[in-house]
C-alpha cells in the first residue's frame, strides 16, 4: 500500500470476485443477444472494463465514451457534456452495457441511458464497480453493481485524484491531507 492511501476498501481478490460474479450474470443475461456492446466510460472504467470483458464468453464489442457532469451544482436534470461520443450510427440491433467505475450523484448514467435510447439502441443497461448510494441526486439504480461503498474519497483501479492513483490495483481511501 502506498503512503498516500489510508486503507484498502476493495482489494484485488475482491475485485476479481466482483468481475467474476458480474461477468457470470452478463453471460447468462445476454446469451441470446445478436450484438452485445460494452461502452467503457473514460477514464475511470478502463481497468474494470478490461477485467470484465476478459471473463465474458460471448461475442462482445467494445466502445469508448468520455463524459463529464454538467455544472456540478444543484441541477438534478442529469445533463452531461459528451467529450468523446459513440462513433457508430446504426445501433438498432445493439444491446449496450454502459460500464462505469463509480456512481455518485447518478447524473452521468441517468443521462447516458436516455441518450443511447434516444439514438435508437435496442437496449441499454448499466454496470458499475462501485456505488455510493448516499450521494445520489437523481433516482438511479444500476443493473449490475460490484459493491456499495460509504462516502469516502476513493482512488485506484481506474479512479483518480488529480489524474493520479489510477494505476493502483486496488480501491483505496485517500488520506485527507492529500486533498485538503
Ligand atoms: C466519474 C465516474 C463517473 C462519474 C460519476 O468520472 O467515472 O463517470 O464521475 O459521477 P455521477 O454519478 O455524479 O455522475 P469523472 O468525471 O471523475 O471522470 P474520470 O472517469 O475521467 O476520472
Tab-separated table of C-alpha atoms and ligand atoms in Angstrom:
chain	number	residue	atom	x	y	z
A	1	UNK	CA	0.000	0.000	0.000
A	2	UNK	CA	1.462	3.342	-0.989
A	3	UNK	CA	1.914	6.042	1.637
A	4	UNK	CA	-0.971	8.249	0.435
A	5	UNK	CA	-3.539	5.508	0.989
A	6	UNK	CA	-5.238	5.341	4.392
A	7	UNK	CA	-6.846	1.939	3.936
A	8	UNK	CA	-7.802	-0.527	1.237
A	9	UNK	CA	-11.556	-0.596	0.632
A	10	UNK	CA	-11.773	-3.219	-2.143
A	11	UNK	CA	-8.734	-5.435	-2.540
A	12	UNK	CA	-7.541	-7.318	-5.630
A	13	UNK	CA	-9.175	-10.577	-4.586
A	14	UNK	CA	-12.499	-8.827	-4.003
A	15	UNK	CA	-12.248	-7.085	-7.380
A	16	UNK	CA	-11.640	-10.444	-9.007
A	17	UNK	CA	-14.686	-11.914	-7.253
A	18	UNK	CA	-16.821	-8.952	-8.362
A	19	UNK	CA	-15.777	-9.193	-12.013
A	20	UNK	CA	-16.351	-12.957	-11.985
A	21	UNK	CA	-19.827	-12.539	-10.489
A	22	UNK	CA	-20.928	-9.764	-12.847
A	23	UNK	CA	-19.444	-11.469	-15.918
A	24	UNK	CA	-21.412	-14.591	-14.986
A	25	UNK	CA	-24.618	-12.551	-14.814
A	26	UNK	CA	-23.920	-10.911	-18.178
A	27	UNK	CA	-23.040	-14.251	-19.785
A	28	UNK	CA	-26.423	-15.570	-18.694
A	29	UNK	CA	-28.471	-12.460	-19.455
A	30	UNK	CA	-27.066	-11.887	-22.972
A	31	UNK	CA	-26.645	-15.434	-24.246
A	32	UNK	CA	-29.264	-14.777	-26.951
A	33	UNK	CA	-28.089	-11.271	-27.850
A	34	UNK	CA	-27.227	-10.700	-31.505
A	35	UNK	CA	-24.877	-7.822	-30.770
A	36	UNK	CA	-23.547	-7.051	-27.293
A	37	UNK	CA	-21.567	-3.815	-26.928
A	38	UNK	CA	-19.753	-2.679	-23.782
A	39	UNK	CA	-19.210	1.072	-23.535
A	40	UNK	CA	-16.214	1.927	-21.372
A	41	UNK	CA	-16.666	5.400	-19.873
A	42	UNK	CA	-13.235	7.010	-19.821
A	43	UNK	CA	-11.153	7.319	-17.997
A	44	UNK	CA	-12.156	5.694	-14.742
A	45	UNK	CA	-13.708	2.476	-16.017
A	46	UNK	CA	-10.700	1.410	-18.083
A	47	UNK	CA	-9.413	-1.305	-15.734
A	48	UNK	CA	-12.844	-2.577	-14.762
A	49	UNK	CA	-13.925	-2.867	-18.394
A	50	UNK	CA	-10.729	-4.759	-19.281
A	51	UNK	CA	-11.080	-7.260	-16.445
A	52	UNK	CA	-14.803	-7.711	-17.041
A	53	UNK	CA	-14.525	-8.321	-20.793
A	54	UNK	CA	-11.861	-10.983	-20.266
A	55	UNK	CA	-14.425	-13.022	-18.344
A	56	UNK	CA	-17.205	-12.775	-20.917
A	57	UNK	CA	-17.653	-15.859	-23.044
A	58	UNK	CA	-19.985	-14.167	-25.550
A	59	UNK	CA	-19.114	-12.266	-28.726
A	60	UNK	CA	-18.711	-8.716	-27.455
A	61	UNK	CA	-17.757	-5.384	-28.995
A	62	UNK	CA	-16.095	-2.504	-27.147
A	63	UNK	CA	-16.725	1.216	-27.494
A	64	UNK	CA	-15.484	4.235	-25.563
A	65	UNK	CA	-17.139	7.436	-24.450
A	66	UNK	CA	-15.813	10.295	-22.345
A	67	UNK	CA	-18.293	12.429	-20.472
A	68	UNK	CA	-18.413	14.818	-17.551
A	69	UNK	CA	-21.173	16.089	-15.305
A	70	UNK	CA	-22.631	19.408	-16.274
A	71	UNK	CA	-22.014	22.111	-13.628
A	72	UNK	CA	-21.662	20.013	-10.543
A	73	UNK	CA	-24.117	22.329	-8.788
A	74	UNK	CA	-27.689	21.777	-7.825
A	75	UNK	CA	-29.178	20.706	-11.141
A	76	UNK	CA	-30.812	17.315	-10.995
A	77	UNK	CA	-31.523	17.181	-14.704
A	78	UNK	CA	-28.793	14.653	-15.400
A	79	UNK	CA	-27.223	16.836	-18.092
A	80	UNK	CA	-23.697	15.916	-19.073
A	81	UNK	CA	-21.035	17.069	-21.503
A	82	UNK	CA	-20.013	14.476	-24.070
A	83	UNK	CA	-16.317	14.873	-24.885
A	84	UNK	CA	-15.975	11.665	-26.894
A	85	UNK	CA	-19.133	10.349	-28.485
A	86	UNK	CA	-20.104	6.895	-29.679
A	87	UNK	CA	-18.654	6.516	-33.157
A	88	UNK	CA	-21.358	4.410	-34.752
A	89	UNK	CA	-24.719	5.291	-36.217
A	90	UNK	CA	-26.566	2.057	-36.821
A	91	UNK	CA	-27.288	0.907	-33.284
A	92	UNK	CA	-30.785	-0.504	-33.660
A	93	UNK	CA	-29.606	-4.091	-33.168
A	94	UNK	CA	-27.155	-3.334	-30.369
A	95	UNK	CA	-27.588	-4.284	-26.734
A	96	UNK	CA	-25.424	-1.821	-24.803
A	97	UNK	CA	-23.968	-2.152	-21.341
A	98	UNK	CA	-22.505	1.126	-20.098
A	99	UNK	CA	-19.577	0.342	-17.780
A	100	UNK	CA	-18.622	2.775	-15.019
A	101	UNK	CA	-16.092	2.738	-12.207
A	102	UNK	CA	-18.359	4.589	-9.769
A	103	UNK	CA	-21.831	6.094	-9.422
A	104	UNK	CA	-22.049	9.160	-7.277
A	105	UNK	CA	-24.908	11.621	-7.981
A	106	UNK	CA	-26.227	9.285	-10.688
A	107	UNK	CA	-26.335	12.126	-13.248
A	108	UNK	CA	-23.858	10.592	-15.680
A	109	UNK	CA	-25.510	7.210	-16.079
A	110	UNK	CA	-29.063	8.532	-15.904
A	111	UNK	CA	-28.297	10.847	-18.793
A	112	UNK	CA	-26.345	8.293	-20.828
A	113	UNK	CA	-29.135	5.733	-20.667
A	114	UNK	CA	-31.587	8.280	-22.048
A	115	UNK	CA	-29.117	9.480	-24.645
A	116	UNK	CA	-28.442	5.992	-26.039
A	117	UNK	CA	-32.121	5.131	-26.011
A	118	UNK	CA	-32.878	8.333	-27.936
A	119	UNK	CA	-30.265	7.344	-30.505
A	120	UNK	CA	-32.175	4.133	-31.108
A	121	UNK	CA	-30.276	1.482	-29.149
A	122	UNK	CA	-32.087	-1.836	-28.918
A	123	UNK	CA	-31.409	-1.960	-25.173
A	124	UNK	CA	-29.261	-0.156	-22.615
A	125	UNK	CA	-28.163	-1.498	-19.245
A	126	UNK	CA	-25.630	-0.163	-16.776
A	127	UNK	CA	-22.814	-1.735	-14.808
A	128	UNK	CA	-20.687	-0.166	-12.095
A	129	UNK	CA	-17.826	-1.407	-9.975
A	130	UNK	CA	-18.644	0.911	-7.078
A	131	UNK	CA	-21.820	2.642	-5.953
A	132	UNK	CA	-22.206	5.450	-3.431
A	133	UNK	CA	-25.986	5.440	-2.899
A	134	UNK	CA	-25.734	8.057	-0.139
A	135	UNK	CA	-24.612	10.641	-2.750
A	136	UNK	CA	-27.496	10.185	-5.157
A	137	UNK	CA	-29.120	13.330	-6.601
A	138	UNK	CA	-31.191	11.635	-9.297
A	139	UNK	CA	-33.118	8.426	-8.806
A	140	UNK	CA	-30.937	5.791	-10.447
A	141	UNK	CA	-30.198	2.106	-9.832
A	142	UNK	CA	-27.554	0.240	-11.876
A	143	UNK	CA	-28.409	-3.136	-13.408
A	144	UNK	CA	-25.083	-4.657	-12.323
A	145	UNK	CA	-23.206	-3.400	-9.266
A	146	UNK	CA	-19.943	-4.565	-7.714
A	147	UNK	CA	-20.021	-3.028	-4.258
A	148	UNK	CA	-21.815	-0.299	-2.363
A	149	UNK	CA	-19.321	1.904	-0.533
A	150	UNK	CA	-19.513	4.718	2.025
A	151	UNK	CA	-18.956	8.348	1.046
A	152	UNK	CA	-15.140	8.261	1.261
A	153	UNK	CA	-12.654	9.714	-1.216
A	154	UNK	CA	-11.554	6.589	-3.060
A	155	UNK	CA	-8.833	6.167	-5.670
A	156	UNK	CA	-7.187	3.319	-7.537
A	157	UNK	CA	-8.238	0.699	-10.080
A	158	UNK	CA	-9.058	3.490	-12.528
A	159	UNK	CA	-10.211	6.136	-10.065
A	160	UNK	CA	-8.082	9.238	-9.695
A	161	UNK	CA	-7.324	12.255	-7.618
A	162	UNK	CA	-5.836	14.988	-9.833
A	163	UNK	CA	-5.223	12.302	-12.503
A	164	UNK	CA	-3.037	10.209	-10.196
A	165	UNK	CA	-3.505	6.824	-8.466
A	166	UNK	CA	-5.464	5.301	-11.383
A	167	UNK	CA	-2.790	2.589	-11.701
A	168	UNK	CA	-3.258	1.106	-8.212
A	169	UNK	CA	-4.528	-2.484	-8.487
A	170	UNK	CA	-6.997	-1.980	-5.592
A	171	UNK	CA	-9.515	0.662	-4.469
A	172	UNK	CA	-8.200	2.617	-1.502
A	173	UNK	CA	-9.254	5.525	0.688
A	174	UNK	CA	-7.061	8.562	0.090
A	175	UNK	CA	-5.576	10.242	3.166
A	176	UNK	CA	-7.465	13.544	3.733
A	177	UNK	CA	-4.226	15.526	3.960
A	178	UNK	CA	-3.590	14.777	0.268
A	179	UNK	CA	-6.673	16.648	-0.946
A	180	UNK	CA	-7.431	19.117	1.855
B	1	LIG	C1	-16.643	9.909	-12.517
B	1	LIG	C2	-17.108	8.491	-12.775
B	1	LIG	C3	-18.423	8.688	-13.451
B	1	LIG	C4	-18.955	9.940	-12.796
B	1	LIG	C5	-19.897	9.542	-11.707
B	1	LIG	O1	-15.988	10.373	-13.661
B	1	LIG	O2	-16.214	7.782	-13.587
B	1	LIG	O3	-18.304	8.885	-14.840
B	1	LIG	O4	-17.837	10.645	-12.247
B	1	LIG	O5	-20.447	10.658	-11.098
B	1	LIG	P1	-22.000	10.971	-11.112
B	1	LIG	O6	-22.739	9.734	-10.692
B	1	LIG	O7	-22.098	12.076	-10.062
B	1	LIG	O8	-22.402	11.456	-12.459
B	1	LIG	P2	-15.016	11.628	-13.670
B	1	LIG	O9	-15.801	12.849	-14.088
B	1	LIG	O10	-14.299	11.736	-12.351
B	1	LIG	O11	-14.003	11.316	-14.862
B	1	LIG	P3	-12.855	10.202	-14.983
B	1	LIG	O12	-13.545	8.851	-15.045
B	1	LIG	O13	-12.156	10.543	-16.266
B	1	LIG	O14	-11.944	10.321	-13.774
